[in-house]
Short mmCIF file of C-alpha atoms in Angstrom, two decimals:
data_model
loop_
_atom_site.label_atom_id
_atom_site.label_comp_id
_atom_site.label_asym_id
_atom_site.label_seq_id
_atom_site.Cartn_x
_atom_site.Cartn_y
_atom_site.Cartn_z
CA MET V 1020 -27.31 12.40 -27.94
CA ASP V 1021 -28.23 14.73 -24.90
CA ASN V 1022 -29.60 11.89 -23.02
CA PHE V 1023 -25.85 9.89 -23.24
CA ASN V 1024 -24.33 12.95 -21.97
CA ASP V 1025 -27.13 13.57 -18.46
CA SER V 1026 -25.74 9.86 -18.11
CA ASP V 1027 -22.36 10.91 -18.45
CA ASP V 1028 -23.06 13.96 -15.80
CA GLU V 1029 -24.49 12.03 -13.54
CA ILE V 1030 -22.25 9.07 -13.05
CA ALA V 1031 -18.99 11.49 -12.98
CA LEU V 1032 -21.99 13.73 -9.72
CA ASP V 1033 -22.09 9.83 -8.49
CA THR V 1034 -18.04 9.02 -8.35
CA ARG V 1035 -17.32 12.80 -6.32
CA HIS V 1036 -19.69 12.05 -3.94
CA GLN V 1037 -18.35 7.88 -3.61
CA GLU V 1038 -15.11 10.34 -3.55
CA VAL V 1039 -15.98 12.56 -0.61
CA PHE V 1040 -18.39 10.13 1.22
CA MET V 1041 -14.81 7.56 0.95
CA ALA V 1042 -12.50 10.75 2.18
CA VAL V 1043 -14.89 11.67 5.85
CA ILE V 1044 -14.96 7.50 5.74
CA ILE V 1045 -11.38 7.47 6.35
CA CYS V 1046 -11.70 10.97 8.20
CA LEU V 1047 -13.51 9.39 10.36
CA LEU V 1048 -11.37 5.93 11.09
CA LYS V 1049 -8.16 7.66 12.33
CA LEU V 1050 -10.29 9.69 14.38
CA ILE V 1051 -10.65 6.72 15.84
CA ARG V 1052 -8.06 5.10 16.19
CA TYR V 1053 -6.57 7.92 17.87
CA LEU V 1054 -8.60 8.71 20.12
CA THR V 1055 -7.76 5.27 20.87
CA ARG V 1056 -4.58 5.64 20.61
CA HIS V 1057 -4.03 8.41 23.44
CA ASN V 1058 -6.98 6.96 25.48
CA ILE V 1059 -9.22 10.21 25.27
CA SER V 1060 -11.86 10.04 27.86
CA HIS V 1061 -15.08 11.00 25.90
CA ASN V 1062 -17.06 12.24 29.68
CA PRO V 1063 -16.54 16.38 29.95
CA CYS V 1064 -13.57 16.67 31.87
CA ARG V 1065 -14.98 20.08 33.64
CA ASN V 1066 -18.82 19.11 35.19
CA SER V 1067 -18.28 20.38 39.06
CA VAL V 1068 -21.44 21.25 40.50
CA LEU V 1069 -19.78 24.34 41.50
CA THR V 1070 -19.82 26.76 38.60
CA GLY V 1071 -18.05 30.12 38.23
CA ARG V 1072 -20.67 31.97 39.37
CA ASP V 1073 -21.34 29.80 42.60
CA TYR V 1074 -17.71 29.82 43.19
CA ILE V 1075 -17.69 33.71 43.05
CA TYR V 1076 -21.31 33.81 45.68
CA GLU V 1077 -19.64 31.52 47.84
CA VAL V 1078 -16.04 33.19 48.10
CA LEU V 1079 -17.81 36.94 48.44
CA HIS V 1080 -20.92 35.71 51.30
CA GLY V 1081 -17.91 33.20 53.05
CA ASN V 1082 -15.66 34.71 55.63
CA PRO V 1083 -13.73 37.76 54.71
CA THR V 1084 -10.47 36.65 54.59
CA ILE V 1085 -11.39 33.85 52.27
CA CYS V 1086 -11.93 37.16 49.92
CA PHE V 1087 -8.46 38.31 50.46
CA ASP V 1088 -6.63 35.02 50.58
CA ASN V 1089 -7.91 34.77 46.93
CA PHE V 1090 -8.32 37.81 44.98
CA ARG V 1091 -5.56 39.93 47.52
CA MET V 1092 -8.27 42.45 48.40
CA ASN V 1093 -10.99 42.40 50.68
CA LYS V 1094 -14.86 42.15 49.72
CA GLU V 1095 -15.98 46.25 49.07
CA VAL V 1096 -12.42 46.93 47.20
CA PHE V 1097 -13.44 43.47 44.32
CA LEU V 1098 -16.92 44.67 43.55
CA ASN V 1099 -15.89 48.33 44.08
CA LEU V 1100 -13.46 47.81 41.46
CA CYS V 1101 -15.77 45.82 38.92
CA ARG V 1102 -18.12 48.55 39.22
CA THR V 1103 -16.06 51.16 37.98
CA LEU V 1104 -14.91 48.97 35.13
CA LYS V 1105 -18.61 47.97 33.77
CA GLU V 1106 -19.33 52.41 34.75
CA MET V 1107 -16.27 53.15 32.43
CA ASN V 1108 -17.21 50.66 29.71
CA LEU V 1109 -14.39 48.68 29.70
CA LEU V 1110 -15.66 45.78 30.48
CA LYS V 1111 -19.12 43.71 30.18
CA ASN V 1112 -21.30 40.79 31.44
CA GLY V 1113 -20.26 38.42 27.99
CA LYS V 1114 -23.14 35.23 28.17
CA LYS V 1115 -21.24 32.96 29.50
CA VAL V 1116 -18.79 34.93 31.33
CA SER V 1117 -20.05 37.93 34.29
CA VAL V 1118 -17.57 40.58 35.19
CA GLU V 1119 -17.03 39.42 38.24
CA GLU V 1120 -16.08 36.30 37.04
CA ALA V 1121 -13.58 37.11 34.47
CA VAL V 1122 -11.82 40.01 37.35
CA ALA V 1123 -11.79 36.77 39.73
CA MET V 1124 -10.17 34.57 37.44
CA PHE V 1125 -7.72 37.51 36.15
CA LEU V 1126 -6.50 38.31 40.20
CA LEU V 1127 -6.53 34.12 41.17
CA ILE V 1128 -3.54 34.48 38.00
CA VAL V 1129 -1.38 38.10 39.24
CA GLY V 1130 -2.11 37.15 43.05
CA HIS V 1131 -1.25 33.13 42.83
CA ASP V 1132 0.73 32.94 39.95
CA THR V 1133 -2.00 29.59 38.89
CA ARG V 1134 -2.13 28.39 35.15
CA HIS V 1135 -5.22 28.95 32.95
CA MET V 1136 -5.64 25.59 32.92
CA LEU V 1137 -5.83 25.68 37.26
CA VAL V 1138 -8.52 28.45 36.97
CA ALA V 1139 -10.15 26.95 33.82
CA ASP V 1140 -11.20 23.90 35.92
CA GLN V 1141 -11.85 26.17 39.45
CA PHE V 1142 -14.43 28.22 36.86
CA GLN V 1143 -15.44 25.72 34.63
CA HIS V 1144 -14.47 26.92 31.44
CA SER V 1145 -12.38 26.56 28.91
CA THR V 1146 -8.35 27.48 28.81
CA TYR V 1147 -9.65 29.59 26.19
CA MET V 1148 -12.14 31.42 27.51
CA SER V 1149 -9.90 31.76 30.66
CA SER V 1150 -7.15 33.49 28.33
CA TRP V 1151 -9.33 35.39 25.77
CA TRP V 1152 -10.53 36.81 29.81
CA PHE V 1153 -7.31 37.20 30.83
CA LYS V 1154 -5.87 39.53 27.87
CA LYS V 1155 -9.55 41.86 28.26
CA VAL V 1156 -9.44 42.55 31.89
CA LEU V 1157 -5.63 43.21 31.40
CA ARG V 1158 -6.20 45.44 28.63
CA ALA V 1159 -8.89 47.31 30.66
CA LEU V 1160 -6.91 47.45 33.51
CA CYS V 1161 -4.55 49.48 31.59
CA THR V 1162 -6.52 51.76 30.17
CA LEU V 1163 -7.63 52.22 34.01
CA GLY V 1164 -4.29 53.06 34.35
CA THR V 1165 -4.20 55.96 32.33
CA ASP V 1166 -5.45 57.62 35.47
CA LEU V 1167 -5.02 55.90 38.70
CA LEU V 1168 -0.78 55.24 37.75
CA ARG V 1169 -0.68 59.52 37.17
CA PRO V 1170 0.66 61.29 39.69
CA ALA V 1171 -2.01 63.55 41.73
CA GLN V 1172 0.18 66.31 41.91
CA GLN V 1173 2.53 67.63 38.85
CA THR V 1174 3.88 70.30 40.76
CA GLY V 1175 4.82 70.96 44.08
CA VAL V 1176 5.71 69.13 47.11
CA HIS V 1177 5.08 65.54 48.00
CA GLU V 1178 2.96 65.44 51.37
CA ASN V 1179 5.45 62.88 52.83
CA ILE V 1180 8.17 64.69 52.52
CA LEU V 1181 6.46 68.35 53.08
CA ASN V 1182 5.46 66.92 56.29
CA ASN V 1183 8.48 65.64 57.68
CA PRO V 1184 11.36 67.38 59.02
CA LYS V 1185 13.87 64.51 58.07
CA PHE V 1186 12.99 65.45 54.68
CA PHE V 1187 12.29 68.60 54.34
CA PRO V 1188 13.16 70.66 52.92
CA TYR V 1189 16.20 69.18 51.42
CA PHE V 1190 14.83 66.24 49.80
CA GLN V 1191 11.86 68.67 48.04
CA HIS V 1192 13.04 67.97 44.34
CA CYS V 1193 13.32 64.58 44.71
CA THR V 1194 11.60 61.69 43.72
CA ALA V 1195 12.10 57.71 45.04
CA ASN V 1196 13.05 55.25 42.57
CA ASP V 1197 13.59 51.11 42.22
CA SER V 1198 17.02 51.07 41.21
CA ARG V 1199 17.02 48.42 38.87
CA VAL V 1200 14.09 49.45 37.24
CA PHE V 1201 15.28 53.05 37.46
CA ILE V 1202 18.02 52.01 35.38
CA ASP V 1203 16.25 49.57 32.77
CA ALA V 1204 13.40 52.64 32.06
CA MET V 1205 16.48 55.33 31.22
CA THR V 1206 18.87 53.18 29.05
CA SER V 1207 16.20 51.97 27.24
CA ALA V 1208 15.28 54.45 24.24
CA GLN V 1209 11.51 53.46 23.70
CA ASN V 1210 10.62 53.93 27.18
CA ASN V 1211 10.32 57.61 26.85
CA PHE V 1212 11.75 57.80 30.26
CA PRO V 1213 10.95 61.65 31.85
CA MET V 1214 14.39 63.15 32.88
CA PRO V 1215 14.41 65.44 35.86
CA ARG V 1216 13.53 69.31 35.14
CA GLY V 1217 15.50 71.83 36.45
CA ALA V 1218 16.86 71.77 40.22
CA GLN V 1219 14.63 68.15 40.26
CA PHE V 1220 16.60 65.01 41.12
CA TYR V 1221 15.78 61.11 41.87
CA LEU V 1222 17.58 59.76 44.68
CA VAL V 1223 19.55 57.07 42.97
CA ASP V 1224 21.81 54.44 45.31
CA SER V 1225 25.71 54.05 45.33
CA GLY V 1226 26.01 52.04 42.43
CA TYR V 1227 25.10 55.02 39.67
CA PRO V 1228 26.95 58.01 39.02
CA ASN V 1229 25.93 61.02 41.65
CA ILE V 1230 25.27 63.98 38.57
CA PRO V 1231 23.24 66.76 37.60
CA GLY V 1232 19.17 64.97 37.78
CA PHE V 1233 20.45 61.79 40.00
CA LEU V 1234 21.83 61.99 43.28
CA ALA V 1235 23.03 59.37 45.04
CA PRO V 1236 24.67 58.90 48.36
CA TYR V 1237 28.12 59.14 49.76
CA ARG V 1238 30.62 55.99 48.96
CA GLY V 1239 32.90 54.36 51.69
CA GLN V 1240 29.88 55.26 54.55
CA ARG V 1241 27.48 54.17 56.31
CA TYR V 1242 24.40 53.67 54.09
CA HIS V 1243 21.82 51.04 54.92
CA LEU V 1244 19.41 51.12 58.21
CA ARG V 1245 20.29 48.07 58.90
CA ASP V 1246 23.84 49.57 59.05
CA PHE V 1247 22.85 52.38 62.03
CA ARG V 1248 20.81 49.83 64.07
CA GLY V 1249 21.89 50.03 67.86
CA GLN V 1250 24.98 51.83 66.14
CA GLY V 1251 23.58 55.25 67.65
CA ARG V 1252 23.43 58.52 66.06
CA PRO V 1253 24.85 58.98 62.79
CA ARG V 1254 28.68 60.80 62.82
CA GLY V 1255 29.47 63.78 61.20
CA ARG V 1256 27.03 64.90 57.88
CA ARG V 1257 28.05 62.78 55.54
CA GLU V 1258 26.70 59.63 57.65
CA LEU V 1259 22.93 61.44 58.17
CA PHE V 1260 23.19 62.85 54.45
CA ASN V 1261 22.81 58.40 53.74
CA TYR V 1262 20.85 57.91 56.71
CA ARG V 1263 17.87 59.75 55.94
CA HIS V 1264 18.36 59.23 51.81
CA SER V 1265 18.08 55.80 53.18
CA CYS V 1266 15.11 56.17 54.67
CA LEU V 1267 13.33 58.17 51.56
CA ARG V 1268 14.43 55.27 49.16
CA ASN V 1269 13.28 52.62 52.17
CA VAL V 1270 9.48 54.17 51.04
CA ILE V 1271 9.88 52.64 47.13
CA GLU V 1272 11.53 49.72 47.85
CA ARG V 1273 8.92 48.77 50.27
CA SER V 1274 6.06 49.35 47.77
CA ILE V 1275 8.01 47.60 45.72
CA ARG V 1276 7.76 44.52 47.76
CA VAL V 1277 4.45 45.04 48.55
CA LEU V 1278 3.40 44.91 45.06
CA LYS V 1279 5.32 42.02 44.39
CA ALA V 1280 4.19 40.08 47.80
CA ARG V 1281 0.47 40.55 46.78
CA PHE V 1282 1.17 39.50 42.78
CA PRO V 1283 3.87 36.85 42.45
CA ILE V 1284 3.58 36.35 38.58
CA MET V 1285 5.48 39.72 39.21
CA LYS V 1286 8.61 37.79 40.33
CA HIS V 1287 7.64 34.57 38.54
CA MET V 1288 6.67 36.21 34.76
CA PRO V 1289 4.68 33.54 32.87
CA SER V 1290 6.36 32.71 29.01
CA TYR V 1291 3.66 35.20 27.87
CA PRO V 1292 4.02 37.09 24.27
CA LEU V 1293 6.01 39.60 25.75
CA GLN V 1294 3.74 42.19 24.44
CA ARG V 1295 1.54 41.19 27.96
CA GLN V 1296 3.98 40.69 29.84
CA ARG V 1297 4.64 44.35 28.99
CA LEU V 1298 0.96 45.05 30.60
CA ILE V 1299 1.29 42.86 33.42
CA PRO V 1300 3.83 45.60 35.59
CA THR V 1301 0.70 48.50 34.46
CA ALA V 1302 -1.81 45.83 35.56
CA CYS V 1303 -0.56 45.36 38.84
CA CYS V 1304 -0.23 48.86 39.81
CA THR V 1305 -3.20 50.15 38.92
CA LEU V 1306 -4.68 46.99 41.12
CA HIS V 1307 -2.12 48.40 43.17
CA ASN V 1308 -3.59 51.94 43.38
CA PHE V 1309 -6.94 50.99 43.41
CA ILE V 1310 -7.08 49.34 46.91
CA ARG V 1311 -4.41 52.06 47.99
CA ARG V 1312 -6.78 54.89 47.43
CA HIS V 1313 -10.34 52.72 48.08
CA HIS V 1314 -9.02 50.73 51.00
CA ALA V 1315 -5.95 52.47 52.76
CA LEU V 1316 -6.03 50.07 55.94
CA ASP V 1317 -5.28 47.32 53.87
CA THR V 1318 -3.56 44.31 55.44
CA LEU V 1319 -0.53 44.07 53.19
CA PHE V 1320 0.13 48.18 52.77
CA MET V 1321 0.05 47.75 57.01
CA GLU V 1322 2.59 44.61 56.95
CA TYR V 1323 4.54 46.80 55.12
CA SER V 1324 3.99 50.55 56.64
CA THR V 1325 6.87 50.07 59.19
CA GLU V 1326 9.57 52.58 57.80
CA GLN V 1327 12.19 50.23 59.98
CA MET V 1328 11.62 46.97 57.45
CA GLN V 1329 14.97 46.26 55.90
CA MET V 1330 15.92 46.95 52.87
CA ARG V 1331 17.04 44.25 50.12
CA ASN V 1332 21.21 43.33 50.88
CA ASP V 1333 21.64 42.71 47.52
CA GLU V 1334 22.25 46.06 45.54
CA VAL V 1335 25.74 46.62 43.98
CA ASP V 1336 27.88 49.10 46.41
CA GLY V 1337 31.10 49.95 45.09
CA ALA V 1338 30.80 49.72 40.95
CA GLU V 1339 29.67 52.13 39.09
CA GLN V 1340 26.96 51.15 36.88
CA ASP V 1341 27.74 54.80 34.35
CA PRO V 1342 24.56 53.87 31.95
CA ILE V 1343 25.23 57.13 30.60
CA ALA V 1344 28.51 59.62 29.81
CA VAL V 1345 29.54 61.30 32.45
CA ASP V 1346 31.82 64.04 33.36
CA ALA V 1347 33.97 65.85 36.08
CA SER V 1348 32.03 68.21 35.46
CA GLN V 1349 28.70 66.77 36.15
CA ARG V 1350 29.96 65.12 39.57
CA ALA V 1351 31.25 68.07 40.32
CA GLN V 1352 28.29 70.00 40.07
CA MET V 1353 25.79 67.77 42.02
CA GLY V 1354 28.83 67.16 44.37
CA GLN V 1355 28.16 70.66 45.42
CA ILE V 1356 24.93 70.24 45.16
CA ARG V 1357 24.72 67.09 47.57
CA ASP V 1358 27.53 69.33 49.69
CA GLY V 1359 25.15 72.01 50.98
CA ILE V 1360 22.21 69.53 51.13
CA ALA V 1361 24.18 67.58 53.65
CA GLU V 1362 25.74 70.59 55.33
CA GLN V 1363 22.27 71.86 56.12
CA MET V 1364 21.17 69.07 57.25
CA TRP V 1365 24.09 68.62 59.00
CA ASN V 1366 23.53 72.10 61.02
CA ASP V 1367 20.08 71.56 61.35
CA PHE V 1368 19.91 67.93 63.01
CA ASP V 1369 23.20 69.07 65.15
CA GLN V 1370 21.37 72.41 66.57
CA ASN V 1371 18.47 70.05 67.68
CA HIS V 1372 20.27 67.69 69.41
CA ALA V 1373 22.70 70.42 71.45
#
């Protein structure tokens, strides 16, 4: 009886083996049919003799303009950035990808709005590897940004205001901003926007209400710098106030412009997951400040350093946006502060030009 049972077990096992074998054969046949139907080549698609390491070596040891054109910074800043990320244990060399390669791939993507497929082909890595290292460098730069994006001085007057008689002492309590980013940041509760304290205020454009903490220009008066070119000196305290208000806001406007010029991904954000999209501006600002700290005479910084560069002309004048509750007493309170600044500014200006 036991022999019969053993024989039945062997037959059942052989049947299962045959079923598995037939399933494998069917899968292979389906795979062959799929490859044939879609004309998929069996040859490696990335077989360039120039590897990612070779590409990095060629860029860093070639003409200096090649490094700037590719990585949006000069050779010394690039190497310093990679060294800093390694010393802070934010990035380490992988088995197939070095820190220099990873940072270079990231810079090509944010600095040229390049897609992962092209970057993978350039560095002879898979698109998965390109995407994986992009996310790793992105997180590393955001961590580095916790130091680089912090104001150098929490209190006191910024040196660019303190050392410029056009702005000091009139705007000693101010912070300039980009109005579009500013309004979005302020009206979204999750951003935990830092409201002005005490006598501090933000400079805002005329589309924003003039209320405590937010100093807007006079409406109905010349404001943009282009409006004053070739038109002689400002006429009256309101025009003078508007002119200097515009000059100061022009500083941050130029900073936004140079940031977008260096990193086009800021203008054309790919369809990444939302969380990754939110980190990219932080990473780009971190790179911006790192370059500023280590190479103030950077080509793009010099190009956008002139105060006479025109601000964009698509700002909304006239229709106030009122993203927060406003009452007449708030307008009157800040109106008195603005009038006092304008009066002091005009008296000093009139006296110096008498």
